[in-house]
Amino acid sequence: AKDRFGLELQRLPMPEPLYLEEEERNLPASYANFYIGNKVVLLPVFEDPMDKAAVDIMSSHFPGREIVPIVARELVYGYGGIHCVTQQEPAERG
């Protein structure tokens, strides 16, 4: 499928839902919260049967980069992900 700009859309699988019982809420576990570096893609994985499919899909879309799976369960317990924790930090003016 393509979007309105003609860009190809790729579906990513979803891991099994992670649930935080103390707060009675689902956690934001998603393979889409990845980070693209110069030679790598840091891909969150969740010790889930769908992890391999996500790695394979990302490998096909980033052929020049190494796909580095990183277990991200602890990050989603804090309501974040790999892309979230790699956000830019502005430089000081001066």
PDB file of C-alpha atoms in Angstrom:
ATOM      1  CA  ALA A   1       0.000   0.000   0.000  1.00  0.00           C
ATOM      2  CA  LYS A   2       1.063   3.595  -0.522  1.00  0.00           C
ATOM      3  CA  ASP A   3       0.222   6.812   1.263  1.00  0.00           C
ATOM      4  CA  ARG A   4      -1.070   9.959  -0.444  1.00  0.00           C
ATOM      5  CA  PHE A   5       2.504  11.010  -1.274  1.00  0.00           C
ATOM      6  CA  GLY A   6       3.236   7.731  -3.040  1.00  0.00           C
ATOM      7  CA  LEU A   7       5.445   6.385  -0.268  1.00  0.00           C
ATOM      8  CA  GLU A   8       5.264   2.664   0.384  1.00  0.00           C
ATOM      9  CA  LEU A   9       3.702   1.701   3.699  1.00  0.00           C
ATOM     10  CA  GLN A  10       4.994  -1.322   5.576  1.00  0.00           C
ATOM     11  CA  ARG A  11       3.052  -3.094   8.276  1.00  0.00           C
ATOM     12  CA  LEU A  12       4.971  -4.138  11.350  1.00  0.00           C
ATOM     13  CA  PRO A  13       3.723  -6.909  13.607  1.00  0.00           C
ATOM     14  CA  MET A  14       2.771  -6.151  17.188  1.00  0.00           C
ATOM     15  CA  PRO A  15       4.191  -8.003  20.166  1.00  0.00           C
ATOM     16  CA  GLU A  16       1.792  -9.533  22.649  1.00  0.00           C
ATOM     17  CA  PRO A  17       0.349  -6.746  24.811  1.00  0.00           C
ATOM     18  CA  LEU A  18       2.281  -5.907  27.950  1.00  0.00           C
ATOM     19  CA  TYR A  19       0.142  -4.945  30.906  1.00  0.00           C
ATOM     20  CA  LEU A  20       1.073  -3.101  34.106  1.00  0.00           C
ATOM     21  CA  GLU A  21      -1.234  -4.591  36.707  1.00  0.00           C
ATOM     22  CA  GLU A  22      -0.488  -2.013  39.423  1.00  0.00           C
ATOM     23  CA  GLU A  23      -1.820   0.769  37.198  1.00  0.00           C
ATOM     24  CA  GLU A  24      -4.295  -1.373  35.235  1.00  0.00           C
ATOM     25  CA  ARG A  25      -3.004  -0.161  31.874  1.00  0.00           C
ATOM     26  CA  ASN A  26      -1.437  -1.456  28.700  1.00  0.00           C
ATOM     27  CA  LEU A  27       2.158  -0.525  27.996  1.00  0.00           C
ATOM     28  CA  PRO A  28       3.405   1.034  24.724  1.00  0.00           C
ATOM     29  CA  ALA A  29       5.301  -1.984  23.365  1.00  0.00           C
ATOM     30  CA  SER A  30       5.911  -1.402  19.657  1.00  0.00           C
ATOM     31  CA  TYR A  31       8.549  -2.289  17.091  1.00  0.00           C
ATOM     32  CA  ALA A  32       7.971   1.140  15.517  1.00  0.00           C
ATOM     33  CA  ASN A  33       9.855   2.925  18.317  1.00  0.00           C
ATOM     34  CA  PHE A  34      13.244   2.280  16.664  1.00  0.00           C
ATOM     35  CA  TYR A  35      16.275   4.531  16.168  1.00  0.00           C
ATOM     36  CA  ILE A  36      18.148   4.953  12.879  1.00  0.00           C
ATOM     37  CA  GLY A  37      21.890   5.529  13.249  1.00  0.00           C
ATOM     38  CA  ASN A  38      24.535   5.964  10.551  1.00  0.00           C
ATOM     39  CA  LYS A  39      25.215   2.241  10.181  1.00  0.00           C
ATOM     40  CA  VAL A  40      22.657   0.644  12.488  1.00  0.00           C
ATOM     41  CA  VAL A  41      18.993   0.491  13.356  1.00  0.00           C
ATOM     42  CA  LEU A  42      18.336  -0.055  17.062  1.00  0.00           C
ATOM     43  CA  LEU A  43      15.153  -2.111  17.148  1.00  0.00           C
ATOM     44  CA  PRO A  44      13.167  -2.726  20.319  1.00  0.00           C
ATOM     45  CA  VAL A  45      12.277  -6.372  20.909  1.00  0.00           C
ATOM     46  CA  PHE A  46      10.225  -7.878  23.696  1.00  0.00           C
ATOM     47  CA  GLU A  47      11.204 -11.555  24.031  1.00  0.00           C
ATOM     48  CA  ASP A  48       8.119 -12.212  21.926  1.00  0.00           C
ATOM     49  CA  PRO A  49       7.438 -14.671  19.067  1.00  0.00           C
ATOM     50  CA  MET A  50       6.968 -11.707  16.672  1.00  0.00           C
ATOM     51  CA  ASP A  51      10.472 -10.318  17.332  1.00  0.00           C
ATOM     52  CA  LYS A  52      12.051 -12.284  14.467  1.00  0.00           C
ATOM     53  CA  ALA A  53       9.430 -11.106  11.979  1.00  0.00           C
ATOM     54  CA  ALA A  54      10.077  -7.493  13.002  1.00  0.00           C
ATOM     55  CA  VAL A  55      13.857  -7.948  12.602  1.00  0.00           C
ATOM     56  CA  ASP A  56      13.351  -9.532   9.161  1.00  0.00           C
ATOM     57  CA  ILE A  57      11.081  -6.707   7.974  1.00  0.00           C
ATOM     58  CA  MET A  58      13.466  -4.022   9.193  1.00  0.00           C
ATOM     59  CA  SER A  59      16.423  -5.835   7.593  1.00  0.00           C
ATOM     60  CA  SER A  60      14.679  -5.749   4.224  1.00  0.00           C
ATOM     61  CA  HIS A  61      13.985  -2.001   4.528  1.00  0.00           C
ATOM     62  CA  PHE A  62      17.441  -0.995   5.798  1.00  0.00           C
ATOM     63  CA  PRO A  63      19.806  -3.164   3.721  1.00  0.00           C
ATOM     64  CA  GLY A  64      22.867  -0.987   4.402  1.00  0.00           C
ATOM     65  CA  ARG A  65      22.450  -0.985   8.165  1.00  0.00           C
ATOM     66  CA  GLU A  66      22.911  -3.605  10.854  1.00  0.00           C
ATOM     67  CA  ILE A  67      19.668  -4.298  12.728  1.00  0.00           C
ATOM     68  CA  VAL A  68      20.510  -4.413  16.443  1.00  0.00           C
ATOM     69  CA  PRO A  69      17.685  -5.940  18.506  1.00  0.00           C
ATOM     70  CA  ILE A  70      17.541  -4.509  22.031  1.00  0.00           C
ATOM     71  CA  VAL A  71      15.254  -6.009  24.669  1.00  0.00           C
ATOM     72  CA  ALA A  72      13.087  -3.018  25.579  1.00  0.00           C
ATOM     73  CA  ARG A  73      10.621  -4.412  28.113  1.00  0.00           C
ATOM     74  CA  GLU A  74      12.040  -2.260  30.921  1.00  0.00           C
ATOM     75  CA  LEU A  75      11.790   0.874  28.777  1.00  0.00           C
ATOM     76  CA  VAL A  76       8.086   0.370  28.123  1.00  0.00           C
ATOM     77  CA  TYR A  77       7.459  -0.125  31.840  1.00  0.00           C
ATOM     78  CA  GLY A  78       8.587   3.512  32.063  1.00  0.00           C
ATOM     79  CA  TYR A  79       6.243   4.397  29.139  1.00  0.00           C
ATOM     80  CA  GLY A  80       9.115   4.970  26.714  1.00  0.00           C
ATOM     81  CA  GLY A  81      11.085   3.268  23.995  1.00  0.00           C
ATOM     82  CA  ILE A  82      14.405   3.378  22.177  1.00  0.00           C
ATOM     83  CA  HIS A  83      13.479   6.333  19.973  1.00  0.00           C
ATOM     84  CA  CYS A  84      12.108   8.190  22.997  1.00  0.00           C
ATOM     85  CA  VAL A  85      15.332   7.868  25.004  1.00  0.00           C
ATOM     86  CA  THR A  86      17.505   9.019  22.092  1.00  0.00           C
ATOM     87  CA  GLN A  87      15.798  12.376  21.625  1.00  0.00           C
ATOM     88  CA  GLN A  88      17.890  15.402  20.874  1.00  0.00           C
ATOM     89  CA  GLU A  89      19.113  17.760  23.566  1.00  0.00           C
ATOM     90  CA  PRO A  90      19.483  21.389  22.509  1.00  0.00           C
ATOM     91  CA  ALA A  91      22.903  23.022  22.842  1.00  0.00           C
ATOM     92  CA  GLU A  92      23.347  25.955  25.179  1.00  0.00           C
ATOM     93  CA  ARG A  93      23.317  29.365  23.606  1.00  0.00           C
ATOM     94  CA  GLY A  94      26.438  31.260  24.134  1.00  0.00           C
TER      95      GLY A  94
END
